[in-house]
CSV table of C-alpha atoms in Angstrom, one decimal:
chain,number,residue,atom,x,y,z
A,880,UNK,CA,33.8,30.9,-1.3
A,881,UNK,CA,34.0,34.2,0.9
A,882,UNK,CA,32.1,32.3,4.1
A,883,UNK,CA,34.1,30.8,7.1
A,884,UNK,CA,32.6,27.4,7.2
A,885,UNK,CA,31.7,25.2,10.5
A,886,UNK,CA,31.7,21.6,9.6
A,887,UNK,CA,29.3,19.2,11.5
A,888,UNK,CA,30.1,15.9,11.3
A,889,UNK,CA,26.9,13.6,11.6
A,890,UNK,CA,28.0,11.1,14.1
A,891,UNK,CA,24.0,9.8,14.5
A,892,UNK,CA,22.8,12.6,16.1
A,893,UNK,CA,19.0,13.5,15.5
A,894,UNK,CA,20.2,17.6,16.7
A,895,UNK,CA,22.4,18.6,13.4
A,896,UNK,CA,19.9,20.6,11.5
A,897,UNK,CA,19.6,22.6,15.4
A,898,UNK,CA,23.3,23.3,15.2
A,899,UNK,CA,24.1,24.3,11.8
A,900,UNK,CA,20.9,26.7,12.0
A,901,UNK,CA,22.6,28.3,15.7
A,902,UNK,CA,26.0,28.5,13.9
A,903,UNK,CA,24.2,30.3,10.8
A,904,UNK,CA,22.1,32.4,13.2
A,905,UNK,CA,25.6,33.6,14.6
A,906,UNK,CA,26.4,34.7,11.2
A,907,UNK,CA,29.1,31.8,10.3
A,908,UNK,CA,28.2,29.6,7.6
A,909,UNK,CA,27.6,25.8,8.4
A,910,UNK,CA,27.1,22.3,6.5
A,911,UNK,CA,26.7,18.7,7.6
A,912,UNK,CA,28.9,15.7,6.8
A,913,UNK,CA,28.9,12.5,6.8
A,914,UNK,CA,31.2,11.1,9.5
A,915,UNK,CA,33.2,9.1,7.2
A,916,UNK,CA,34.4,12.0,5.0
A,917,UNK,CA,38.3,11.4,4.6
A,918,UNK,CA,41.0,14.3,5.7
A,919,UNK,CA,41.5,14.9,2.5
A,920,UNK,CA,37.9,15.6,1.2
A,921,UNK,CA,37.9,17.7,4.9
A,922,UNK,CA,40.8,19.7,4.2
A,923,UNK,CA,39.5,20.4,0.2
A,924,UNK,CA,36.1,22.1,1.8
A,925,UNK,CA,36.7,25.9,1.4
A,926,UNK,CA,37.9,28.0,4.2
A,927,UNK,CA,37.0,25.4,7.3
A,928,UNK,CA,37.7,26.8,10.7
A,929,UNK,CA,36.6,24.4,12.8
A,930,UNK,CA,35.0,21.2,13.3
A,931,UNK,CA,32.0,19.9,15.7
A,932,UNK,CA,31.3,15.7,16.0
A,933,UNK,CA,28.6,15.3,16.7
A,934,UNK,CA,27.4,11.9,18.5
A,935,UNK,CA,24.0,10.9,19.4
A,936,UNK,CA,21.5,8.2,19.7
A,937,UNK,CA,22.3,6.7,16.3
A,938,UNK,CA,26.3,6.3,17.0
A,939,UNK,CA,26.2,2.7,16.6
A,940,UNK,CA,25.8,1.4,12.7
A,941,UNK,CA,25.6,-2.4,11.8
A,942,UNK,CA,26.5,-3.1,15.4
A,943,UNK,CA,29.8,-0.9,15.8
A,944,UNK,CA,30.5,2.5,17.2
A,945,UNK,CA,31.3,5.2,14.4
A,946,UNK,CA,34.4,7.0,14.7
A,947,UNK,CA,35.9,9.3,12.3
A,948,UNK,CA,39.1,8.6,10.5
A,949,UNK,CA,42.2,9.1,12.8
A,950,UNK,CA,43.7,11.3,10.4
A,951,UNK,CA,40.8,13.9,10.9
A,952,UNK,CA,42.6,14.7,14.5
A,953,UNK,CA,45.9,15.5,12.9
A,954,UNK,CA,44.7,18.2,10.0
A,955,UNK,CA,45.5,21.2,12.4
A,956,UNK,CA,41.9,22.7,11.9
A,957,UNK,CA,39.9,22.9,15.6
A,958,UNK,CA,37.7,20.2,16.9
A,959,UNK,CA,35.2,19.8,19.5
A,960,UNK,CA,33.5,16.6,20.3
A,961,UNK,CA,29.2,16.7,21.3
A,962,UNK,CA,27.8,13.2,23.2
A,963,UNK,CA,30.9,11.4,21.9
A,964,UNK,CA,32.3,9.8,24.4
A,965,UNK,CA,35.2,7.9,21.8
A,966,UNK,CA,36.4,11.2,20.4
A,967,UNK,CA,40.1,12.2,21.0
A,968,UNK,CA,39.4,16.3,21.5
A,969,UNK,CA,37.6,18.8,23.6
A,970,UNK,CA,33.9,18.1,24.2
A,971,UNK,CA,31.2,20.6,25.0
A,972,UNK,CA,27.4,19.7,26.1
A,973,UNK,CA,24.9,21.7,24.5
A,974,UNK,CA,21.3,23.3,25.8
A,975,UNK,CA,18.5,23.0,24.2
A,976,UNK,CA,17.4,26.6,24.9
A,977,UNK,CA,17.9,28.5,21.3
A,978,UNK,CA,20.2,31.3,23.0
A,979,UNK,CA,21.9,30.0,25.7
A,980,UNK,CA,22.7,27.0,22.1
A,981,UNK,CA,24.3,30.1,20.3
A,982,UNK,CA,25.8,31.2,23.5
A,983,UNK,CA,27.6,28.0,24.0
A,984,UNK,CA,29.1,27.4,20.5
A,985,UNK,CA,30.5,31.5,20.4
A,986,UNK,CA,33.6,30.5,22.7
A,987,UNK,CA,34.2,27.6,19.7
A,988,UNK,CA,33.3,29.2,16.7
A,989,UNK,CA,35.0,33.0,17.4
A,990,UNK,CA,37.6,32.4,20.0
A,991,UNK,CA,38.8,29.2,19.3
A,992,UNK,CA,38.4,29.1,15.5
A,993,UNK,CA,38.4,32.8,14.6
A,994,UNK,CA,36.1,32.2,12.5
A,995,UNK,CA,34.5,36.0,10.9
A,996,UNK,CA,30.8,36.6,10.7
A,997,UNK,CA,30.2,36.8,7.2
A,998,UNK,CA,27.4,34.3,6.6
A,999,UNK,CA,24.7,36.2,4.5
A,1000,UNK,CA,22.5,36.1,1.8
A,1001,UNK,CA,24.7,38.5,-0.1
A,1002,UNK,CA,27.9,37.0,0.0
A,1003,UNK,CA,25.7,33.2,-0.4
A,1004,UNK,CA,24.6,35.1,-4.0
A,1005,UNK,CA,27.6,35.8,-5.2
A,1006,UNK,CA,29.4,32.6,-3.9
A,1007,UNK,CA,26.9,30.5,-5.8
A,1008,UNK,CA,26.6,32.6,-9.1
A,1009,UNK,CA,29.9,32.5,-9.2
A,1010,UNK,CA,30.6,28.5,-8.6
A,1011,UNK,CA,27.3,28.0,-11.6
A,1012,UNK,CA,29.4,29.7,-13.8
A,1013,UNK,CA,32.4,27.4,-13.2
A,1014,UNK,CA,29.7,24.6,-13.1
A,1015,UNK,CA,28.3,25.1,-15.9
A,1016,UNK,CA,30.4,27.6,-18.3
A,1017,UNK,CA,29.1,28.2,-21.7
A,1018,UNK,CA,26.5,25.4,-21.6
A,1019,UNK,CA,22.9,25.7,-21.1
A,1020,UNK,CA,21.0,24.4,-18.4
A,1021,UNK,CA,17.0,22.7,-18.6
A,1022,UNK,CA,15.2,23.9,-15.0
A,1023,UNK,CA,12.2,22.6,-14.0
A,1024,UNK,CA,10.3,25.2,-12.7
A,1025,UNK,CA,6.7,24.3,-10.9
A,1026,UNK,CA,6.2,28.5,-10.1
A,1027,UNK,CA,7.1,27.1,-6.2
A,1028,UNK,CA,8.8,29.0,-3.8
A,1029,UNK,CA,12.2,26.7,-4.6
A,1030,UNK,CA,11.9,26.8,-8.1
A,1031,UNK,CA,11.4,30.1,-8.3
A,1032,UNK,CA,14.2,31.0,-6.8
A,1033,UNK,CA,16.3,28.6,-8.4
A,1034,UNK,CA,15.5,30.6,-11.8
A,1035,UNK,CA,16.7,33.9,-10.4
A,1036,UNK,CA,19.9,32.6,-9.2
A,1037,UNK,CA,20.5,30.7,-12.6
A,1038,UNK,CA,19.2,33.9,-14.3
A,1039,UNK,CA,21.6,36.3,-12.6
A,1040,UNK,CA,24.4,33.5,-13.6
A,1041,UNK,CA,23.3,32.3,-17.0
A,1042,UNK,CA,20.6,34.2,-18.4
A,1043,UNK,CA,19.6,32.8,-21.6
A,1044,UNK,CA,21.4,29.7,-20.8
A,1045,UNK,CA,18.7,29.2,-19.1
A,1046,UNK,CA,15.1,26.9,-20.2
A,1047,UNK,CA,13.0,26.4,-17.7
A,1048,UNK,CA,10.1,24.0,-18.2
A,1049,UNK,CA,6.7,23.7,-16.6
A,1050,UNK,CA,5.6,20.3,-16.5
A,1051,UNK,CA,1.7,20.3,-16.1
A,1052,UNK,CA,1.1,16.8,-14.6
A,1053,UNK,CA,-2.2,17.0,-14.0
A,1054,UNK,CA,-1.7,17.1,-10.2
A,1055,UNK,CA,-1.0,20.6,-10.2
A,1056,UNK,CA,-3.7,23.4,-7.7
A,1057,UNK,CA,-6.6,25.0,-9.9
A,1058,UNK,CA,-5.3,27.6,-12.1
A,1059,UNK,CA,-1.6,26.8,-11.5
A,1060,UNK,CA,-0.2,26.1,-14.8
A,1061,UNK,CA,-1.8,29.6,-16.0
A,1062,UNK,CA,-0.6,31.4,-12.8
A,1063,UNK,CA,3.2,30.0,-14.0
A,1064,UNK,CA,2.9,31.1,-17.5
A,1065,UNK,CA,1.7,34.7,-16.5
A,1066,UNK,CA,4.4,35.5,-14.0
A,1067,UNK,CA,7.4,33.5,-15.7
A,1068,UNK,CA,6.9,33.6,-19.3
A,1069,UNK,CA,5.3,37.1,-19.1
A,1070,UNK,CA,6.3,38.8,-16.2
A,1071,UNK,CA,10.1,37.7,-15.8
A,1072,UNK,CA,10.8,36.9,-19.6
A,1073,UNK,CA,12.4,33.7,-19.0
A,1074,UNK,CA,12.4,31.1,-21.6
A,1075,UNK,CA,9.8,29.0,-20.6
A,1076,UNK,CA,8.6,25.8,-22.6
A,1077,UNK,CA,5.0,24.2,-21.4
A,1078,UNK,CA,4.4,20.8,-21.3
A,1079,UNK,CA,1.3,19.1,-20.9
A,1080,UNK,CA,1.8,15.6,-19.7
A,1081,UNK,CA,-1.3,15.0,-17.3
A,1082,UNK,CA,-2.7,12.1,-19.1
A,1083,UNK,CA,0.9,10.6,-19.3
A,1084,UNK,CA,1.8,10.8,-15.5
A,1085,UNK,CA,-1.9,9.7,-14.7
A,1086,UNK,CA,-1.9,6.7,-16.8
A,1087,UNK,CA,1.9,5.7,-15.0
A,1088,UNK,CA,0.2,5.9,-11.7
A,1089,UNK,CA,-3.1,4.2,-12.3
A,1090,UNK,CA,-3.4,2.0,-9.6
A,1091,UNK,CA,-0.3,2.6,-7.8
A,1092,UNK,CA,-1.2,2.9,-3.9
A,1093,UNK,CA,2.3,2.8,-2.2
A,1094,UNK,CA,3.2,6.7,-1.3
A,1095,UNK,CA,6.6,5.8,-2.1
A,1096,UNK,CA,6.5,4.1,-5.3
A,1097,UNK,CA,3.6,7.5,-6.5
A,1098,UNK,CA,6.9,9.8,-5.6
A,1099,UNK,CA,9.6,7.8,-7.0
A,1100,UNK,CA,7.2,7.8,-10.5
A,1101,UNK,CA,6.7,11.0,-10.5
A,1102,UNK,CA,10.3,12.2,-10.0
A,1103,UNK,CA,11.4,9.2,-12.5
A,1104,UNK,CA,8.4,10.9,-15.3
A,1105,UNK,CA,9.5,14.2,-14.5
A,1106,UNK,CA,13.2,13.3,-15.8
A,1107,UNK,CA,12.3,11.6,-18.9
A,1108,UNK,CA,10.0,14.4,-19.9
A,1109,UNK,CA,13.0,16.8,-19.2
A,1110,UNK,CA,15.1,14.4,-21.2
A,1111,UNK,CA,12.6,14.4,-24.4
A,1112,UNK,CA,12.5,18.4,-23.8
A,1113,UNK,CA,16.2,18.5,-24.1
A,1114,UNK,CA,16.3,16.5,-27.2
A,1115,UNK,CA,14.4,19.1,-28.5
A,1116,UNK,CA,16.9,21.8,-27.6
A,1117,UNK,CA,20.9,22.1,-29.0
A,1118,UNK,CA,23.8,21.9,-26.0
A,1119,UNK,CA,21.5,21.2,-22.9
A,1120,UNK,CA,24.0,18.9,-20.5
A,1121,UNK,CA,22.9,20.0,-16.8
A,1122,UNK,CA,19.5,20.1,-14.8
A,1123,UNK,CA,18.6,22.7,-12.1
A,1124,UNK,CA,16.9,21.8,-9.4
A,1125,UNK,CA,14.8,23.3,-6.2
A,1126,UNK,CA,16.8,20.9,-3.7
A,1127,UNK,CA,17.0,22.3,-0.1
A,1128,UNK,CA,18.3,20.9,3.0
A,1129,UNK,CA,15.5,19.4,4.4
A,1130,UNK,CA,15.1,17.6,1.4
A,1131,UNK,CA,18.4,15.5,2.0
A,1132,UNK,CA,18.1,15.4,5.5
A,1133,UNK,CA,14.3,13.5,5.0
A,1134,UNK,CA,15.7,11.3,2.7
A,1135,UNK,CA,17.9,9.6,4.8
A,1136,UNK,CA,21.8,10.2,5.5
A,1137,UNK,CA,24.1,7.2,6.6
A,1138,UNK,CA,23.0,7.3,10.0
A,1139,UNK,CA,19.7,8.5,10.2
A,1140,UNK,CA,16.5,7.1,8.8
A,1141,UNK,CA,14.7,7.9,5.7
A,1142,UNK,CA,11.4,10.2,7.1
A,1143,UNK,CA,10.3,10.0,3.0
A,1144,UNK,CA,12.0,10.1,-0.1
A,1145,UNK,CA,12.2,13.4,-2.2
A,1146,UNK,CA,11.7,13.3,-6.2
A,1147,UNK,CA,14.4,15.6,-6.4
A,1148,UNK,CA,16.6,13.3,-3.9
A,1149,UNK,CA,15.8,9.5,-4.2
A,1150,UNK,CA,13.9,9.3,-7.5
A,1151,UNK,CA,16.4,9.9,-10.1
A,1152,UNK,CA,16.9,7.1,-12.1
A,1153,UNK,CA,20.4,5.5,-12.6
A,1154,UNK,CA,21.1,6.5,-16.6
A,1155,UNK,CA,20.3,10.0,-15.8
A,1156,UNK,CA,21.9,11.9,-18.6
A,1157,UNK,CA,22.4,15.5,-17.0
A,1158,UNK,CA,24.8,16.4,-14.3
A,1159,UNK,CA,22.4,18.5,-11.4
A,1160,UNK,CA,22.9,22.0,-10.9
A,1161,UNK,CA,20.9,22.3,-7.1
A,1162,UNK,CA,22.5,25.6,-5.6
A,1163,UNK,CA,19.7,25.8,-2.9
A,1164,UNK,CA,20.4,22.2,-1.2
A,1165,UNK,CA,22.3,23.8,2.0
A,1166,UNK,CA,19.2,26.0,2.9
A,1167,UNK,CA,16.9,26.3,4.7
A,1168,UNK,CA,13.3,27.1,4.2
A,1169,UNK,CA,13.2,30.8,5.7
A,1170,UNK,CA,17.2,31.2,4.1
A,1171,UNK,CA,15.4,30.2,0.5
A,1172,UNK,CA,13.2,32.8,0.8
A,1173,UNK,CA,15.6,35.5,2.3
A,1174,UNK,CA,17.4,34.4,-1.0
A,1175,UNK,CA,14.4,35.3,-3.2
A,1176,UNK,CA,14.1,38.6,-1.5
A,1177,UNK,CA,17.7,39.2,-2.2
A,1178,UNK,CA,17.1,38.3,-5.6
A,1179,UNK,CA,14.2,41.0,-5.8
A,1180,UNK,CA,11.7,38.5,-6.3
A,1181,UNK,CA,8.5,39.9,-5.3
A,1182,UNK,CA,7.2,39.1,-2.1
A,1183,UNK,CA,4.0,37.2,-3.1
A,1184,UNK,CA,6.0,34.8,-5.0
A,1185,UNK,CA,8.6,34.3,-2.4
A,1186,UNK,CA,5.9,33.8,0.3
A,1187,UNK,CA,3.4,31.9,-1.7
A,1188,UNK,CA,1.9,28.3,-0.7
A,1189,UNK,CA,5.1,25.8,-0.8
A,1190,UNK,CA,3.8,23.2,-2.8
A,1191,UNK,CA,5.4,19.5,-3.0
A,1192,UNK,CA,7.2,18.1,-6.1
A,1193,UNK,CA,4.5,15.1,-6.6
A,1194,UNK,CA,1.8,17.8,-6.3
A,1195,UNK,CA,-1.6,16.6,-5.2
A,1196,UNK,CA,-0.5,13.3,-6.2
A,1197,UNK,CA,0.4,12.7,-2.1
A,1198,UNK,CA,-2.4,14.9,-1.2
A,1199,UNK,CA,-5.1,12.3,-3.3
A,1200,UNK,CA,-4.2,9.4,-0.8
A,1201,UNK,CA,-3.3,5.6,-2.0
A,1202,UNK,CA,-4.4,5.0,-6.1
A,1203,UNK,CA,-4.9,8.0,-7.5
A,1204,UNK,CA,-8.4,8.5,-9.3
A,1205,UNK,CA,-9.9,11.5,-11.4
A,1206,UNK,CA,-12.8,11.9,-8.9
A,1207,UNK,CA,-10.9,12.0,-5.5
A,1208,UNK,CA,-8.2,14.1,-7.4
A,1209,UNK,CA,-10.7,16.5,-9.0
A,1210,UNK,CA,-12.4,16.8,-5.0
A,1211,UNK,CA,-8.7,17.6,-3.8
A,1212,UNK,CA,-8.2,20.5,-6.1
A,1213,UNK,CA,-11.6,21.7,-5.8
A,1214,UNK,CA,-11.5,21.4,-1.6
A,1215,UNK,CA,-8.1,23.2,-1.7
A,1216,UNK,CA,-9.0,26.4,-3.8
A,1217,UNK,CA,-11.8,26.8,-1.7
A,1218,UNK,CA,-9.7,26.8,1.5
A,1219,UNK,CA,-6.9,29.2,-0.4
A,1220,UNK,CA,-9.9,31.7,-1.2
A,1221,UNK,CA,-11.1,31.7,2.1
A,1222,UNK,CA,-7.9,31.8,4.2
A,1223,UNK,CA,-7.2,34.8,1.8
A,1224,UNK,CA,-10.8,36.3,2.9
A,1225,UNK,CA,-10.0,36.0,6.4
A,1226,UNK,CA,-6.3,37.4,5.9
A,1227,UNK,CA,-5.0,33.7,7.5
A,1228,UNK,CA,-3.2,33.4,3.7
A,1229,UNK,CA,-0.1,35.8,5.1
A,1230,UNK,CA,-0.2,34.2,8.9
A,1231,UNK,CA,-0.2,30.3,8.3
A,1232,UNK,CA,2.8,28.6,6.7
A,1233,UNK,CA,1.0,26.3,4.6
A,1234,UNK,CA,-2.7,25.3,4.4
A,1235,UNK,CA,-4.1,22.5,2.1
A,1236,UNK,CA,-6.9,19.8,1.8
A,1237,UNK,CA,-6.3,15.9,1.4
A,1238,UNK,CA,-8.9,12.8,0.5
A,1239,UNK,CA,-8.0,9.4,1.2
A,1240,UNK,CA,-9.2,6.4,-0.7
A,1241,UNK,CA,-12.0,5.3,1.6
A,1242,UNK,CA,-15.6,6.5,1.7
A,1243,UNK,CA,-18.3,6.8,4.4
A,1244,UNK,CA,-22.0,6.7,4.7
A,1245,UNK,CA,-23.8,10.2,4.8
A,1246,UNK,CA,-26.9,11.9,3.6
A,1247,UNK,CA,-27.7,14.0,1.2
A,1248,UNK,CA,-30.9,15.0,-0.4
A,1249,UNK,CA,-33.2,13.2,2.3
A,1250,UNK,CA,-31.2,9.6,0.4
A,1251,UNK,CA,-27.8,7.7,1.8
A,1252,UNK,CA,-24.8,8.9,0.4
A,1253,UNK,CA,-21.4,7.2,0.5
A,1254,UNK,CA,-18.9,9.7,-0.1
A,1255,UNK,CA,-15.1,10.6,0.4
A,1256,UNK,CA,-14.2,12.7,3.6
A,1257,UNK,CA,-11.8,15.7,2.7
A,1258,UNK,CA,-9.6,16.5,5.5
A,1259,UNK,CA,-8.0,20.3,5.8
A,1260,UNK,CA,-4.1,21.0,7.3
A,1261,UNK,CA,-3.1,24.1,8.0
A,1262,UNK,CA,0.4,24.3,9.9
A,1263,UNK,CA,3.2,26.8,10.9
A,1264,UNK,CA,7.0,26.7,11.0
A,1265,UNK,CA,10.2,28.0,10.7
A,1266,UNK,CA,12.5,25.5,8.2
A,1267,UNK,CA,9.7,22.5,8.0
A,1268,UNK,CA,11.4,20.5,10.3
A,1269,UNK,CA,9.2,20.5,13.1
A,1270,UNK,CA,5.6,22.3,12.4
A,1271,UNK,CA,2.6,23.5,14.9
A,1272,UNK,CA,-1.1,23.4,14.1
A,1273,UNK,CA,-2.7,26.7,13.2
A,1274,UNK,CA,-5.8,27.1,15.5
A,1275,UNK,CA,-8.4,28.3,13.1
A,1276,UNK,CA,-11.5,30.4,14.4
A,1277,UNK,CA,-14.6,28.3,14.3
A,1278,UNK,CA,-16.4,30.6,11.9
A,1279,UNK,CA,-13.7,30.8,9.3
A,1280,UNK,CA,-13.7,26.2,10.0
A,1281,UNK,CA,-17.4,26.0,9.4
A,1282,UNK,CA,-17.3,28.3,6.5
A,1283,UNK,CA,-14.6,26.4,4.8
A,1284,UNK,CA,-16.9,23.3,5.4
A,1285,UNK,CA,-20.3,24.2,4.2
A,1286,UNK,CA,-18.6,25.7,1.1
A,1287,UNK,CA,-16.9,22.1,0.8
A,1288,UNK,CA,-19.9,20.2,1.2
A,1289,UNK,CA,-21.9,22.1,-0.5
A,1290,UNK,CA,-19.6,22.7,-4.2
A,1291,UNK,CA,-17.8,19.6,-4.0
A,1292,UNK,CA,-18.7,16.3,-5.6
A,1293,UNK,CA,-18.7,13.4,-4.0
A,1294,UNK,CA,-17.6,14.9,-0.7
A,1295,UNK,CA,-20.0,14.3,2.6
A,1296,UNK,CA,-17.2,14.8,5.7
A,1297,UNK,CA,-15.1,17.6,6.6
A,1298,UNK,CA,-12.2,16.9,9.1
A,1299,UNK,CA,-9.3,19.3,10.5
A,1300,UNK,CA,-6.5,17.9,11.3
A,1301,UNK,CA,-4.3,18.6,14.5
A,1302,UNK,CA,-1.5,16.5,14.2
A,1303,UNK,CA,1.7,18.5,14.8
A,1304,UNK,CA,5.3,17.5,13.3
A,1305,UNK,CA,6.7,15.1,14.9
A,1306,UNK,CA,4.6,12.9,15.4
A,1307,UNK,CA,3.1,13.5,11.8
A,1308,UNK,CA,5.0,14.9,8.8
A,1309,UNK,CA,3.2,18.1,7.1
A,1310,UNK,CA,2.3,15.9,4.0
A,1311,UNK,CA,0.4,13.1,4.5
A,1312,UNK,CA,2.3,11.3,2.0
């Protein structure tokens, strides 16, 4: 690896994302640990220069105050200690203020560790093609590729590293936005050449989540069906022994880590089942958002596809709220290309970070045609951010709102509400589900 490397060691702080991004905006690479990671694991991370423990409110685990091993003080490499009052080094306090963070950790991460700003998306390139290639050798590698911004960009790194090693496979699971699957086949199959294999497994995924209410459980089934139709693909295929993935870091850190709390689980993260038969090939899971699409760029995707709508794992399947039915689900994809087409109209398709529609499983009286309805609500979400961490709500122009709404009312079935929601995250996460 040509990077320095800052290690953060997670000491239950809720601030380690904030850190590792001001360490990678100073243009020294960055990754969080867990706080019991031994000297020797430590010392076998490539080129560490220094160290930063970092305490917080959730120090204290099954009643006793973390530490980390004693040993970690004597390997030599730097150390500073944040809110950790037990820790036997130098500790700094750190501002919240974005600069005056950067400005604070520059005495640490150049002067005391010498560490050399060569964090960038070229050097991250070649760093990961060239630790795929010692991943995976001469063996071939099944992706699943949704046509996401992840995904995407997970097939051009393993592309520049494997090339026809390579299958990616769309799974359409019948939770996929209007015109999706077609939109994937076009660009991947078409456009980039990749060996793509199409599956259509949206009565399958349906019929495994009839009736299934708990948001949890509907992810966990639709990560554990999207293995097992990767595994019957690779039956079909001669030498496949790894699986790529679209993992970034938000995805781990939303999972859960030993001393923070699980926000939700990720298909990609905590819905692999136990016999899984492929080792993972995931060399997007220390980025960021905005660093996965600086990636893409890099790549020379073009700049629709690295910019397009992100687009969960489970699909509409945590945007079609509790049990999933075929009318609410058909309302949800319906809704949502009518807000994509006319945030594109009104050029809000380029400005706002992600936009979608969701309808919960509960109805409400209305009227329609001079008669009582009782219909589902749809609700719209439109948000912005930087690395999906935190998110603010876009504040739509009242025409383009009540446009979207009469076009929902009026071409969807079984819809008689429009709501927009202004929820920022935190307190809400940008999914409903």
């Amino acid at each position: 690896m040509k990077q320095d490397m800052i290690v953060i060691l997670d000491l239950g702080s809720e601030e380690n994302t904030v850190v590792a991004r001001a360490i990678r905006a100073l243009g020294v690479y960055s990754e969080i640990y867990p706080h019991d990671i031994t000297a020797k694991e430590l010392m076998e991370l490539p080129n560490v220069k220094g160290v930063i423990l970092n305490g917080g409110p959730n120090c204290v685990v099954d009643g006793v105050q973390i530490d980390v091993a004693a040993d970690l003080y004597q390997t030599g490499i730097p150390m500073i200690a944040v809110n950790h009052p037990a820790a036997k080094c130098a500790a700094i306090s750190l501002p919240k203020d974005e600069e005056e963070l950067k400005d604070t950790l520059k005495n640490f991460v150049f002067d005391v560790c010498n560490a050399q700003a060569n964090w960038n998306m070229k050097n991250f390139i070649e760093d990961q093609v060239e630790l795929v290639k010692r991943q995976v050798g001469d063996k071939k590698v099944l992706l699943a590729l949704s046509g996401g911004v992840d995904s995407s960009v997970v097939a051009a790194l393993l592309l520049k590293a494997i090339g026809e090693n390579l299958t990616c496979v769309h799974v359409n699971h019948g939770l996929m936005r209007k015109g999706e699957s077609e939109s994937v086949i076009e660009v991947f199959k078409n456009q980039m050449n990749a060996n793509l294999v199409y599956v259509d497994a949206s009565e399958r995924f349906l019929g495994k989540l009839a009736g299934v209410a708990d948001p949890e459980e509907k992810r966990k089934i639709i990560g554990g069906e999207f293995i097992r139709v990767f595994e019957e693909e690779a039956r079909k295929l001669d030498g496949i022994d790894f699986l790529g993935q679209g993992t970034i870091y938000p995805d781990i850190v939303e999972s859960g880590t030993k001393t923070a709390k699980t926000v939700k689980s990720h298909h990609n993260v905590g819905g692999l089942p136990e016999d899984l038969q492929f080792a993972l090939v995931e060399p997007l899971r220390q980025l960021f958002k905005d660093e996965v699409r600086a990636c893409g760029l890099e790549l020379g995707l073009p700049h629709d596809m690295v910019f397009r709508q992100p687009f969960p794992g489970p699909g509409l399947g945590v945007r079609c709220l509790g049990a999933i039915t075929k009318e609410r689900l058909e309302a949800v994809r319906e809704s949502d290309a009518i807000l994509r087409e006319e945030f594109a109209k009104a050029g809000l398709d380029q400005k706002v970070w992600q936009y979608f529609t969701i309808v919960p499983d509960f109805k409400s009286v209305g009227v329609r045609e001079n008669a009582r309805c009782f219909e589902y609500p749809v609700i719209l979400r439109a948000v912005n951010t930087v690395d999906a961490m935190t998110a603010t709500i876009e504040q739509l122009d009242w025409a383009v709102l009540m446009k979207i709404t009469n076009r929902i009312l009026k071409e969807v079935k079984n819809v008689n509400r429009v709501c927009y929601d202004l929820s920022p995250k935190p307190t809400a996460t940008i999914e409903w589900e």
